[in-house]
Coordinates of C-alpha atoms in Angstrom, one line a residue:
M210 CA 35.0 18.6 -30.1
A211 CA 37.3 19.4 -27.2
I212 CA 34.2 20.1 -25.0
T213 CA 32.7 16.7 -25.9
K214 CA 35.9 14.8 -25.0
F215 CA 36.1 16.7 -21.8
I216 CA 32.5 15.8 -20.9
M217 CA 33.2 12.1 -21.8
L218 CA 36.3 12.1 -19.6
L219 CA 34.3 13.5 -16.7
V220 CA 31.6 10.9 -17.2
T221 CA 34.2 8.1 -17.5
C222 CA 35.9 9.2 -14.3
W223 CA 32.5 9.4 -12.5
L224 CA 31.6 5.9 -13.7
L225 CA 35.0 4.5 -12.6
R226 CA 34.5 6.0 -9.2
R227 CA 31.0 4.7 -8.9
A228 CA 32.3 1.2 -9.9
Y229 CA 35.0 1.4 -7.3
K230 CA 32.5 2.3 -4.6
F231 CA 30.2 -0.5 -5.8
S232 CA 33.0 -3.0 -5.5
R233 CA 33.8 -1.8 -2.0
L234 CA 30.1 -2.2 -1.0
V235 CA 30.0 -5.7 -2.4
R236 CA 33.2 -6.6 -0.5
D237 CA 31.8 -5.2 2.8
N238 CA 28.7 -7.3 2.4
R239 CA 30.2 -10.4 1.0
Q240 CA 29.1 -12.5 4.0
H241 CA 25.4 -11.9 3.1
P242 CA 23.4 -13.9 0.6
G243 CA 21.6 -11.9 -2.1
F244 CA 22.1 -10.2 -5.5
R245 CA 24.5 -7.8 -7.0
L246 CA 22.9 -5.6 -9.7
I247 CA 23.7 -2.6 -11.8
F248 CA 20.2 -1.1 -11.4
S249 CA 18.1 -1.4 -8.3
P250 CA 14.6 -2.9 -8.5
F251 CA 13.5 -0.2 -6.0
Q252 CA 14.1 2.9 -8.2
L253 CA 10.9 4.5 -9.5
L254 CA 11.4 3.4 -13.1
A255 CA 11.4 -0.2 -12.0
L256 CA 7.8 0.2 -11.0
L257 CA 6.7 1.1 -14.5
P258 CA 6.3 -1.3 -17.5
P259 CA 8.3 -2.7 -19.2
F260 CA 11.0 -2.2 -16.5
N261 CA 9.0 -3.9 -13.8
R262 CA 9.1 -7.2 -15.8
L263 CA 12.8 -7.1 -16.8
C264 CA 15.1 -9.7 -15.2
I265 CA 18.7 -9.7 -16.5
P266 CA 21.1 -11.4 -14.0
G267 CA 23.6 -9.0 -12.7
V268 CA 22.0 -6.1 -14.4
I269 CA 18.4 -5.6 -13.2
M270 CA 15.5 -7.3 -11.5
G271 CA 12.1 -5.8 -12.2
H272 CA 10.1 -4.8 -9.1
R273 CA 7.6 -7.6 -9.6
Y274 CA 10.4 -10.3 -9.3
V275 CA 11.2 -9.2 -5.8
W276 CA 7.6 -8.9 -4.5
V277 CA 5.2 -11.0 -6.6
D278 CA 6.9 -14.3 -5.8
D279 CA 6.2 -13.7 -2.1
Y280 CA 8.4 -16.1 -0.1
T281 CA 9.7 -18.0 -3.1
I282 CA 12.8 -15.8 -3.5
H283 CA 13.8 -16.6 0.1
E284 CA 13.4 -20.3 -0.5
K285 CA 15.7 -20.1 -3.6
I286 CA 18.3 -18.2 -1.6
G287 CA 18.0 -20.4 1.5
S288 CA 17.6 -17.5 4.0
D289 CA 14.9 -15.4 5.5
Y290 CA 16.9 -12.3 4.6
F291 CA 19.1 -11.3 1.7
V292 CA 20.8 -8.2 0.4
L293 CA 20.4 -6.4 -2.9
I294 CA 23.5 -4.4 -3.7
S295 CA 23.1 -2.0 -6.6
M296 CA 25.3 0.5 -8.4
F297 CA 22.5 2.8 -9.5
P298 CA 21.6 4.0 -6.9
L299 CA 24.6 3.0 -4.8
E300 CA 23.1 1.1 -1.9
A301 CA 22.9 -2.1 0.1
R302 CA 19.3 -3.0 0.8
F303 CA 18.4 -5.8 3.3
I304 CA 15.2 -7.7 2.5
V305 CA 13.9 -9.3 5.7
S306 CA 11.0 -11.7 6.3
D307 CA 12.2 -13.2 9.6
V308 CA 9.9 -12.6 12.6
R309 CA 12.8 -12.3 15.1
A310 CA 14.6 -9.7 13.0
I311 CA 11.4 -7.8 12.4
K312 CA 10.7 -7.6 16.1
E313 CA 14.2 -6.1 16.7
I314 CA 13.8 -3.6 13.8
M315 CA 10.4 -2.4 15.1
T316 CA 11.6 -2.1 18.6
A317 CA 15.0 -0.3 18.1
R318 CA 13.4 2.9 16.7
T319 CA 16.5 5.0 17.3
V320 CA 18.7 2.7 15.2
F321 CA 16.1 1.8 12.5
Q322 CA 14.4 5.0 11.4
K323 CA 12.1 5.9 8.6
P324 CA 14.1 7.4 5.7
N325 CA 12.6 10.7 4.7
E326 CA 13.7 10.4 1.0
A327 CA 11.8 7.1 0.6
Y328 CA 8.5 8.9 1.5
R329 CA 9.2 12.2 -0.3
I330 CA 6.8 11.4 -3.1
L331 CA 3.9 11.4 -0.7
E332 CA 4.6 15.0 0.3
L333 CA 3.3 16.8 -2.9
Y334 CA 0.7 18.6 -0.8
G335 CA 2.7 18.8 2.4
R336 CA 4.1 16.9 5.3
N337 CA 1.7 14.4 6.9
L338 CA 1.4 11.7 9.5
V339 CA 2.9 9.0 7.3
T340 CA 6.0 11.0 6.2
S341 CA 6.8 12.6 9.6
E342 CA 9.0 11.2 12.3
G343 CA 9.9 11.9 15.9
H344 CA 8.3 14.9 17.7
E345 CA 6.7 16.0 14.4
W346 CA 4.9 12.6 14.1
T347 CA 3.8 12.8 17.8
R348 CA 2.4 16.3 17.2
Q349 CA 0.4 15.3 14.1
R350 CA -0.9 12.1 15.6
K351 CA -2.4 14.0 18.6
V352 CA -4.4 16.1 16.1
V353 CA -5.8 13.3 14.0
A354 CA -6.3 10.6 16.8
P355 CA -9.6 12.0 18.1
A356 CA -11.2 11.4 14.7
F357 CA -10.8 7.7 15.2
S358 CA -12.5 7.5 18.6
W359 CA -15.8 6.2 17.2
S360 CA -17.9 8.8 18.9
S361 CA -20.3 9.0 15.9
Q362 CA -22.1 6.7 13.5
G363 CA -21.2 6.7 9.9
P364 CA -23.7 7.2 7.0
E365 CA -25.8 4.5 5.4
V366 CA -24.4 3.2 2.1
K367 CA -26.8 1.9 -0.6
I368 CA -25.2 -0.4 -3.1
P369 CA -26.8 -1.3 -6.4
V370 CA -26.4 -4.6 -8.3
I371 CA -23.4 -4.3 -10.5
R372 CA -21.7 -6.7 -12.9
T373 CA -18.3 -5.2 -13.6
E374 CA -14.7 -5.2 -12.6
T375 CA -14.8 -5.5 -8.8
L376 CA -12.2 -2.7 -8.1
K377 CA -14.6 -0.2 -9.6
V378 CA -17.3 -1.2 -7.2
T379 CA -15.1 -1.4 -4.1
G380 CA -13.4 1.9 -5.0
C381 CA -16.8 3.6 -5.1
I382 CA -17.9 2.2 -1.7
A383 CA -14.6 3.0 0.0
L384 CA -14.5 6.6 -1.3
H385 CA -18.2 7.2 -0.4
I386 CA -17.7 6.1 3.2
L387 CA -14.3 7.8 3.7
S388 CA -15.3 11.1 2.1
S389 CA -18.6 11.3 4.0
S390 CA -17.4 10.1 7.4
A391 CA -14.0 11.8 7.6
F392 CA -14.5 14.9 5.4
G393 CA -18.2 15.5 5.3
Q394 CA -18.2 15.2 1.5
M395 CA -20.9 13.2 -0.3
T396 CA -19.8 11.5 -3.6
H397 CA -21.9 10.1 -6.4
W398 CA -22.2 6.4 -7.0
D399 CA -22.2 6.9 -10.8
D400 CA -19.9 9.8 -11.6
S401 CA -19.5 9.0 -15.3
T402 CA -21.7 11.8 -16.4
A403 CA -21.1 15.6 -16.6
D404 CA -23.9 16.1 -14.1
S405 CA -21.8 14.6 -11.3
L406 CA -18.9 17.1 -11.9
S407 CA -18.6 19.9 -9.3
T408 CA -18.7 23.5 -10.7
G409 CA -15.3 24.6 -12.1
H410 CA -13.9 21.1 -12.2
T411 CA -12.9 18.9 -15.2
M412 CA -12.7 15.7 -13.0
T413 CA -14.8 14.3 -10.2
L414 CA -13.1 13.9 -6.8
K415 CA -12.8 10.1 -7.4
E416 CA -11.3 10.5 -10.8
A417 CA -8.8 13.2 -9.5
L418 CA -7.8 11.0 -6.6
I419 CA -7.2 7.9 -8.8
V420 CA -5.4 9.8 -11.5
S421 CA -3.1 11.5 -9.0
L422 CA -2.3 8.2 -7.2
R423 CA -1.4 6.6 -10.5
G424 CA 0.8 9.6 -11.3
I425 CA 2.8 9.4 -8.1
P426 CA 5.9 7.8 -9.7
W427 CA 6.3 10.7 -12.0
I428 CA 6.9 12.9 -9.0
G429 CA 10.2 11.2 -8.4
I430 CA 11.1 11.0 -12.1
L431 CA 10.3 14.5 -13.2
P432 CA 12.1 17.6 -11.8
A433 CA 10.4 19.4 -8.8
W434 CA 9.4 22.5 -10.8
A435 CA 7.1 20.3 -13.0
W436 CA 4.8 19.7 -9.9
G437 CA 4.8 23.3 -8.5
S438 CA 1.7 25.5 -8.5
A439 CA -1.3 25.0 -10.7
Q440 CA -0.1 27.9 -13.0
E441 CA 3.3 26.2 -13.4
R442 CA 1.7 22.9 -14.3
E443 CA -0.5 24.6 -16.8
R444 CA 2.5 26.4 -18.3
V445 CA 4.4 23.1 -18.6
V446 CA 1.5 21.4 -20.5
L447 CA 0.9 24.4 -22.8
A448 CA 4.6 24.6 -23.6
G449 CA 4.4 21.1 -25.1
I450 CA 6.9 19.7 -22.7
A451 CA 4.3 17.2 -21.3
G452 CA 1.9 17.2 -24.1
R453 CA 3.4 15.2 -26.9
G454 CA 2.8 11.5 -27.6
L455 CA 1.4 8.8 -25.3
L456 CA 3.9 9.5 -22.5
G457 CA 3.1 13.2 -22.7
K458 CA -0.6 12.6 -22.4
T459 CA -0.1 10.4 -19.4
I460 CA 2.0 13.2 -17.6
Q461 CA -0.5 15.8 -18.7
K462 CA -3.4 13.9 -17.2
A463 CA -1.5 13.4 -14.0
A464 CA -0.7 17.1 -13.8
V465 CA -4.4 17.9 -14.2
G466 CA -5.3 15.3 -11.6
F467 CA -2.9 16.8 -9.1
S468 CA -4.3 20.3 -9.7
E469 CA -7.9 19.1 -9.5
L470 CA -7.3 17.2 -6.2
Q471 CA -5.6 20.3 -4.8
S472 CA -8.7 22.3 -5.7
Y473 CA -11.0 19.8 -4.1
M474 CA -9.1 19.8 -0.9
T475 CA -9.0 23.6 -0.8
E476 CA -12.8 23.7 -1.3
M477 CA -13.3 21.1 1.5
I478 CA -11.4 23.4 3.9
E479 CA -13.1 26.6 2.8
A480 CA -16.6 25.1 2.9
R481 CA -16.0 23.7 6.4
R482 CA -14.7 27.0 7.7
A483 CA -17.6 28.9 6.1
S484 CA -20.2 26.6 7.7
G485 CA -18.5 27.0 11.1
L486 CA -16.8 24.5 13.3
D487 CA -19.1 23.0 15.8
D488 CA -17.4 21.9 19.0
G489 CA -19.2 18.6 18.7
Q490 CA -17.6 17.9 15.3
R491 CA -14.8 15.5 15.7
D492 CA -14.3 14.2 12.2
L493 CA -10.8 14.3 10.7
L494 CA -11.3 17.5 8.6
S495 CA -12.6 19.5 11.6
N496 CA -9.7 18.4 13.8
L497 CA -7.1 19.3 11.1
I498 CA -8.7 22.8 10.5
R499 CA -8.9 23.5 14.3
A500 CA -5.2 22.7 14.6
S501 CA -4.4 25.1 11.8
D502 CA -6.8 28.0 12.7
G503 CA -6.1 28.2 16.5
E504 CA -3.3 29.8 18.3
T505 CA 0.2 28.6 17.4
T506 CA 1.1 25.9 19.8
M507 CA 3.1 22.7 19.9
N508 CA 0.2 20.8 18.4
S509 CA -0.8 23.3 15.7
L510 CA -0.5 22.5 12.0
S511 CA 0.5 24.6 9.0
A512 CA -1.8 25.0 6.0
R513 CA 0.5 22.7 4.0
E514 CA 0.3 20.1 6.8
V515 CA -3.5 20.2 6.7
T516 CA -3.7 19.5 2.9
G517 CA -0.9 17.0 3.3
N518 CA -2.9 15.0 5.8
I519 CA -6.1 15.3 3.9
Y520 CA -4.3 13.8 0.9
I521 CA -2.6 11.0 2.8
F522 CA -5.9 9.9 4.4
L523 CA -7.8 10.1 1.1
F524 CA -5.0 7.9 -0.4
A525 CA -4.7 5.4 2.5
G526 CA -8.4 5.2 3.3
H527 CA -9.5 4.8 -0.3
E528 CA -6.8 2.9 -2.1
T529 CA -5.9 0.3 0.5
T530 CA -9.5 -0.5 1.5
A531 CA -10.7 -0.7 -2.1
H532 CA -7.9 -3.1 -3.1
S533 CA -8.4 -5.3 0.0
L534 CA -12.1 -5.6 -0.6
A535 CA -11.5 -6.5 -4.3
F536 CA -9.1 -9.2 -3.2
M537 CA -11.4 -10.6 -0.5
F538 CA -14.5 -10.8 -2.8
G539 CA -12.4 -12.5 -5.4
L540 CA -11.1 -15.1 -2.9
L541 CA -14.7 -15.8 -1.8
A542 CA -15.9 -16.1 -5.3
L543 CA -13.2 -18.8 -6.0
D544 CA -14.2 -20.6 -2.8
P545 CA -18.0 -21.1 -2.6
E546 CA -17.8 -23.3 0.5
E547 CA -15.9 -20.6 2.5
Q548 CA -18.4 -18.0 1.2
G549 CA -21.3 -20.3 2.4
R550 CA -19.8 -20.6 5.9
L551 CA -19.3 -16.8 6.0
H552 CA -23.0 -16.2 5.0
E553 CA -24.2 -18.7 7.7
H554 CA -22.1 -16.8 10.2
I555 CA -23.6 -13.5 9.3
D556 CA -27.1 -14.9 9.5
S557 CA -26.4 -16.3 12.9
V558 CA -25.3 -12.9 14.2
L559 CA -27.9 -10.7 12.7
G560 CA -30.9 -13.1 12.7
D561 CA -34.0 -11.3 11.3
R562 CA -32.5 -7.9 11.7
Q563 CA -31.8 -5.8 8.6
E564 CA -29.8 -3.1 10.3
L565 CA -26.2 -3.4 11.4
T566 CA -24.9 -1.6 14.4
Y567 CA -21.4 -1.0 15.8
S568 CA -22.1 -3.4 18.7
D569 CA -22.3 -6.2 16.1
F570 CA -18.7 -5.8 15.2
S571 CA -17.2 -8.0 17.9
S572 CA -19.6 -10.8 17.1
L573 CA -18.8 -10.8 13.4
D574 CA -15.4 -12.3 14.1
R575 CA -15.4 -14.6 11.1
V576 CA -15.9 -11.7 8.7
L577 CA -12.9 -9.9 10.3
A578 CA -10.8 -13.1 10.0
T579 CA -11.7 -13.3 6.3
F580 CA -10.6 -9.8 5.8
H581 CA -7.3 -10.5 7.7
E582 CA -6.7 -13.6 5.6
A583 CA -7.1 -11.5 2.4
L584 CA -4.7 -9.0 3.8
R585 CA -2.2 -11.8 4.6
L586 CA -2.3 -13.2 1.1
Y587 CA -2.4 -9.8 -0.7
P588 CA -1.2 -7.0 1.5
P589 CA -1.7 -3.6 -0.1
V590 CA 1.6 -2.3 1.1
V591 CA 4.4 -4.7 0.3
A592 CA 7.3 -3.2 2.3
L593 CA 8.2 -1.2 5.4
V594 CA 11.3 0.8 4.8
K595 CA 13.9 1.7 7.5
E596 CA 17.3 3.2 7.5
C597 CA 20.1 1.9 9.7
T598 CA 21.6 4.9 11.6
A599 CA 24.4 2.9 13.4
D600 CA 26.4 -0.3 12.9
T601 CA 24.3 -3.0 14.6
T602 CA 23.3 -6.7 14.3
I603 CA 20.0 -8.5 14.0
E604 CA 19.1 -12.1 14.5
V605 CA 17.8 -13.9 11.5
G606 CA 16.8 -17.5 10.7
V607 CA 18.9 -19.6 8.4
H608 CA 17.5 -22.5 6.5
D609 CA 19.0 -26.0 7.2
G610 CA 20.7 -28.0 4.6
N611 CA 17.4 -29.4 3.3
H612 CA 15.7 -26.0 3.2
D613 CA 12.8 -27.4 5.3
G614 CA 13.7 -25.9 8.6
L615 CA 15.7 -23.2 10.4
D616 CA 18.6 -23.2 12.8
K617 CA 17.0 -23.3 16.2
D618 CA 18.8 -20.2 17.4
G619 CA 19.3 -18.5 14.1
R620 CA 22.4 -16.3 13.8
R621 CA 23.2 -12.6 14.2
V622 CA 24.2 -10.7 11.1
M623 CA 26.0 -7.4 10.8
I624 CA 24.3 -4.4 9.3
M625 CA 26.4 -1.3 8.5
K626 CA 25.3 2.3 9.2
G627 CA 23.5 3.7 6.2
A628 CA 22.1 0.4 5.0
T629 CA 18.4 0.4 3.9
I630 CA 16.1 -2.3 5.5
N631 CA 13.0 -3.5 3.7
I632 CA 10.6 -5.5 5.9
H633 CA 9.3 -7.8 3.1
I634 CA 5.6 -8.1 4.1
P635 CA 4.5 -10.6 1.4
G636 CA 7.6 -12.7 2.4
V637 CA 6.7 -12.8 6.1
H638 CA 3.0 -13.3 5.3
H639 CA 4.0 -16.4 3.3
N640 CA 6.8 -17.7 5.5
P641 CA 6.1 -21.4 6.2
R642 CA 7.9 -21.1 9.5
Q643 CA 5.1 -18.9 10.7
W644 CA 2.1 -19.9 8.7
K645 CA 0.8 -23.5 8.0
D646 CA 0.1 -24.0 4.3
P647 CA 0.7 -20.3 3.6
A648 CA -0.6 -20.2 0.1
A649 CA -4.0 -21.5 1.1
F650 CA -7.0 -19.2 1.6
N651 CA -8.0 -20.3 5.2
P652 CA -9.7 -17.6 7.4
S653 CA -10.0 -20.2 10.2
R654 CA -6.3 -20.0 10.8
F655 CA -6.9 -16.8 12.8
F656 CA -8.9 -18.8 15.4
E657 CA -6.3 -21.5 15.8
D658 CA -4.1 -21.8 18.9
S659 CA -1.0 -21.9 16.6
Y660 CA -1.9 -18.5 15.1
A661 CA 1.3 -16.7 14.1
P662 CA 2.8 -13.9 16.3
K663 CA 1.9 -10.3 15.7
A664 CA 5.2 -9.6 14.0
A665 CA 4.3 -12.1 11.2
F666 CA 1.1 -10.1 10.3
L667 CA 1.9 -6.6 9.2
P668 CA -0.8 -5.2 6.8
F669 CA -1.2 -2.3 9.2
S670 CA 2.5 -2.0 10.0
G671 CA 3.4 -2.7 13.7
G672 CA 4.7 -1.3 16.9
L673 CA 4.3 2.3 17.8
R674 CA 3.9 3.4 14.2
S675 CA 1.1 1.0 13.4
C676 CA -1.7 2.5 11.2
I677 CA -3.9 4.9 13.1
G678 CA -6.8 4.0 10.8
Q679 CA -6.7 0.2 11.4
R680 CA -9.9 0.1 13.5
F681 CA -11.7 2.4 11.0
S682 CA -10.7 0.1 8.1
E683 CA -11.7 -3.1 10.0
V684 CA -15.1 -1.8 11.0
E685 CA -15.7 -0.4 7.5
V686 CA -14.8 -3.7 5.7
V687 CA -16.7 -5.8 8.2
A688 CA -19.8 -3.6 7.7
I689 CA -19.5 -3.6 3.8
T690 CA -18.9 -7.3 3.6
T691 CA -21.7 -8.2 6.0
L692 CA -24.3 -6.1 4.2
I693 CA -23.3 -7.3 0.7
L694 CA -23.0 -11.0 1.5
R695 CA -26.3 -10.9 3.5
Q696 CA -28.1 -10.1 0.2
Y697 CA -25.8 -11.2 -2.6
K698 CA -23.8 -14.2 -3.7
V699 CA -20.5 -13.5 -5.3
S700 CA -19.2 -15.6 -8.2
V701 CA -16.7 -15.3 -11.0
D702 CA -17.9 -13.9 -14.3
T703 CA -17.2 -16.9 -16.6
E704 CA -17.8 -14.8 -19.7
L705 CA -14.8 -12.7 -18.9
F706 CA -12.9 -15.3 -17.0
P707 CA -13.2 -18.6 -18.9
Y708 CA -12.6 -22.1 -17.5
V709 CA -9.1 -23.6 -18.1
P710 CA -8.8 -27.4 -18.0
R711 CA -6.5 -29.0 -15.4
E712 CA -5.8 -25.6 -13.8
T713 CA -4.9 -25.9 -10.1
P714 CA -6.8 -23.6 -7.6
L715 CA -3.6 -21.6 -7.0
Q716 CA -3.1 -21.1 -10.8
K717 CA -6.7 -20.1 -11.1
R718 CA -6.3 -17.6 -8.3
N719 CA -3.1 -16.2 -9.8
R720 CA -4.9 -15.8 -13.2
L721 CA -7.8 -14.0 -11.6
F722 CA -5.6 -11.6 -9.7
E723 CA -3.3 -10.2 -12.3
L724 CA -1.3 -8.0 -9.9
G725 CA -0.5 -4.4 -10.5
H726 CA 1.8 -2.3 -8.3
M727 CA 2.4 1.4 -7.9
I728 CA 2.5 2.6 -4.3
T729 CA 0.2 -0.2 -3.3
Q730 CA -0.6 -3.7 -4.7
F731 CA -3.9 -4.2 -6.5
P732 CA -5.7 -6.6 -8.8
K733 CA -5.8 -5.2 -12.3
K734 CA -9.0 -7.0 -13.3
T735 CA -11.3 -9.1 -11.1
P736 CA -14.5 -9.8 -13.1
L737 CA -17.2 -10.9 -10.6
I738 CA -21.0 -11.1 -10.5
F739 CA -23.1 -10.1 -7.4
T740 CA -26.4 -12.1 -7.6
R741 CA -29.2 -11.3 -5.2
R742 CA -29.9 -14.3 -2.9

């Protein structure tokens, strides 16, 4: 009994101390608009249902309430920035969707740095280009950069007619292209049968990748030892710790997925080493292995860094491209006129030719604009996270009294050392100060003279740390879209997506794209039909 009272006393003292620090943090940031909460919407549990939908004023805002409303939350507050102050964890987090402020944050790299802890969950297999910073980032970028020099032509992709959830189709296409062009691995279009399994595996590469990506939040929730070696994962599952009930099965499947993906990556490396590294091979896998097998230099990689980078490029190249394609095809299905204009544009470029070459890329500018517009409306990554390493100020726009304009010069606001900065990508992509009619699907806006500045379009990040695979992604999506729309018309499957009377186009779009969010944003179900023209 005495021990229980002592523990309760310690807990009470700790809570009182935390409450005092929270009140100090609120006082230090009282000049900023925003929310004061007990629980932060950016903790990992807030990503998972039902927490992602909870909204209790002063207590918690589910993750979806911060991101899904795009710019709406800024309009309600009356500012292009606001501050979320939370007690658990104890932090002040600035949410910014102002172009002027974003330019400053992107430029002042010594003041606004990437916080290592925010990206720790992406290091299960080792440090990589995304999670590294400073000299380490420079070293890793030198290794992977030659793989994106476009010295070779990618493989031909044959796509069957499919009537299903679009994400399943785009996921197959994206993984097929990425695995073959970057890693020399051929994947099956239909891997639902046991015949498509590799020897010694219980999951296909695609299944292991998807399962492991969905299981990422558990890395931050469960203790580190739960995600150690394959033997430790097996021991945890067999001991029953992760094998009871629905939650246990979810964790168990994630553990198997992590182990399977590790095995696939190891096999990729061993097979490439066994076949010999031709000096002419400049794909990503070859470059990573050379940097690991050669003499130890400033640009060499450890074995963990090799697997870490394989994983991050599988994740980034598959997940983001698949989701963006699904959003784009859904938008075109909802707008037959825009789809018709795009089809005419493709025909005007290719003429009677059936083959598509890299030299056609620059001429297919309307296809690229359509991809960019889909990324603007539905960016896969919703935030760029920075940590303020010194007291500083940034200039932000402040709405006028009628909320239909900004102070011409904006104003400078103080940010204290240690504060977290979230560049709110959906917010800046829907900011009416930068984009005319931001909710509309209008690819033509990218050809207009009033096209928004670069800092207002951030699906590939920006500045020095912009995505190294941007060109790869753009060429890949333009090629896929061109080849599909040349032969197929895309429409909504009305059997699975019934007509609703008096529904506005935006309401219909929101209903079609029921958004999900883990590490990236994705449409949960997008039932479309691809009909041969």
